[in-house]
Amino acid sequence: MLSTGISAVIAIAVIGIGLFYIVNPRAITPSFGLPLPDTGPNTTWWLRLKGVRDLTMGLLVIASVVWGSAHETGALLIIAAAIPTGDMLTILAARGSAAKALGIHGLTAAVMIMSGLTALTAGIYL
């Protein structure tokens, strides 16, 4: 049950972040670890794309927890950890906030990978 709970918490958090990015992207973007991009007529729409990505990923994890197997959810979490890992590396490469890159994105990726490996190796939700 531990893997199920962790997977659900990750999914719900990512859905919440995604919804926040869709509804009010300028308010949440500073928490990402990079400064707000230059303003322009399409900036807010570009920021909302992250919200769509996060919302979709969270829904996929929830669907896998509800209707898939532990192996499927584990594999999905490990593969999906590429997203926060990529975010972390992008922020570090851009010399953004290392604390946010590692503390938010790096930690998220690590938890996703650990939970995914637990589900894969156990074959059942613990």
Coordinates of C-alpha atoms in Angstrom, one line a residue:
M1 CA 0.0 0.0 0.0
L2 CA 2.9 2.4 0.5
S3 CA 3.7 2.5 -3.3
T4 CA 0.0 3.1 -4.0
G5 CA -0.2 6.0 -1.5
I6 CA 3.0 7.6 -2.7
S7 CA 1.9 7.2 -6.4
A8 CA -1.5 8.8 -5.5
V9 CA 0.1 11.7 -3.6
I10 CA 2.5 12.4 -6.5
A11 CA -0.4 12.3 -9.0
I12 CA -2.6 14.6 -6.9
A13 CA 0.2 17.0 -6.3
V14 CA 1.1 17.1 -10.0
I15 CA -2.6 17.6 -11.0
G16 CA -2.8 20.5 -8.5
I17 CA 0.3 22.1 -9.9
G18 CA -1.0 21.6 -13.4
L19 CA -4.3 23.2 -12.6
F20 CA -2.6 26.2 -10.9
Y21 CA -0.4 26.7 -14.1
I22 CA -3.5 26.6 -16.2
V23 CA -5.6 29.0 -14.1
N24 CA -2.9 31.5 -12.9
P25 CA 0.5 30.7 -14.5
R26 CA 2.2 33.9 -13.7
A27 CA 1.6 33.4 -10.0
I28 CA 3.1 30.0 -9.8
T29 CA 5.9 30.2 -12.4
P30 CA 8.4 31.8 -9.9
S31 CA 8.2 28.6 -7.8
F32 CA 9.5 26.6 -10.8
G33 CA 13.1 27.9 -10.2
L34 CA 13.5 30.2 -13.2
P35 CA 12.6 33.9 -13.5
L36 CA 9.4 34.8 -15.3
P37 CA 10.0 35.0 -19.0
D38 CA 9.7 38.3 -20.8
T39 CA 6.2 39.5 -21.1
G40 CA 4.4 39.4 -24.4
P41 CA 1.0 38.6 -25.7
N42 CA 1.6 34.8 -25.8
T43 CA 3.7 34.4 -22.6
T44 CA 0.8 33.3 -20.4
W45 CA -0.3 30.8 -23.0
W46 CA 3.2 29.3 -23.2
L47 CA 3.3 29.0 -19.4
R48 CA -0.1 27.2 -19.4
L49 CA 1.5 24.4 -21.5
K50 CA 3.4 23.3 -18.4
G51 CA 0.0 23.0 -16.7
V52 CA -1.4 20.8 -19.4
R53 CA 1.7 18.6 -19.2
D54 CA 1.5 18.3 -15.4
L55 CA -2.3 17.7 -15.4
T56 CA -2.0 15.0 -18.0
M57 CA 0.9 13.2 -16.2
G58 CA -1.0 13.2 -12.9
L59 CA -4.1 11.8 -14.6
L60 CA -2.1 9.0 -16.2
V61 CA -0.6 8.0 -12.9
I62 CA -4.0 8.0 -11.2
A63 CA -5.5 5.9 -14.1
S64 CA -2.6 3.5 -13.7
V65 CA -3.1 3.2 -10.0
V66 CA -6.8 2.6 -10.4
W67 CA -6.9 0.4 -13.5
G68 CA -3.3 -0.9 -14.0
S69 CA -1.0 -3.3 -12.4
A70 CA 1.8 -2.5 -10.0
H71 CA 4.3 -3.2 -12.7
E72 CA 2.6 -0.7 -15.1
T73 CA 2.4 2.0 -12.5
G74 CA 6.1 1.4 -11.5
A75 CA 7.2 1.6 -15.1
L76 CA 5.1 4.7 -15.7
L77 CA 6.6 6.4 -12.6
I78 CA 10.1 5.6 -13.6
I79 CA 9.6 6.8 -17.2
A80 CA 7.7 10.0 -16.1
A81 CA 10.6 10.8 -13.7
A82 CA 12.3 12.1 -16.9
I83 CA 10.0 15.2 -16.6
P84 CA 11.2 16.5 -13.2
T85 CA 14.7 15.4 -14.0
G86 CA 14.6 17.4 -17.2
D87 CA 13.2 20.4 -15.3
M88 CA 16.0 20.1 -12.7
L89 CA 18.7 19.9 -15.4
T90 CA 17.2 22.8 -17.3
I91 CA 17.1 25.0 -14.3
L92 CA 20.6 24.1 -13.3
A93 CA 21.9 24.7 -16.8
A94 CA 20.2 28.1 -16.9
R95 CA 21.7 29.0 -13.5
G96 CA 18.3 29.3 -11.9
S97 CA 17.6 28.4 -8.4
A98 CA 19.7 25.3 -7.5
A99 CA 17.6 24.9 -4.3
K100 CA 14.4 24.7 -6.3
A101 CA 16.0 22.6 -9.0
L102 CA 17.2 20.0 -6.5
G103 CA 14.7 20.4 -3.7
I104 CA 11.5 20.4 -5.8
H105 CA 12.3 18.8 -9.1
G106 CA 15.2 16.5 -8.1
L107 CA 13.4 15.3 -5.0
T108 CA 10.2 14.6 -7.0
A109 CA 12.2 12.6 -9.5
A110 CA 13.9 10.6 -6.8
V111 CA 10.6 9.8 -5.0
M112 CA 9.0 8.8 -8.3
I113 CA 11.9 6.5 -9.2
M114 CA 12.0 4.9 -5.7
S115 CA 8.3 4.4 -5.7
G116 CA 8.4 3.0 -9.2
L117 CA 11.2 0.6 -8.4
T118 CA 9.4 -0.6 -5.3
A119 CA 6.3 -1.4 -7.4
L120 CA 8.3 -3.0 -10.2
T121 CA 10.4 -5.2 -7.9
A122 CA 7.7 -6.2 -5.5
G123 CA 5.1 -6.7 -8.3
I124 CA 2.5 -5.6 -5.8
Y125 CA 1.7 -2.4 -4.1
L126 CA 3.2 -2.4 -0.6

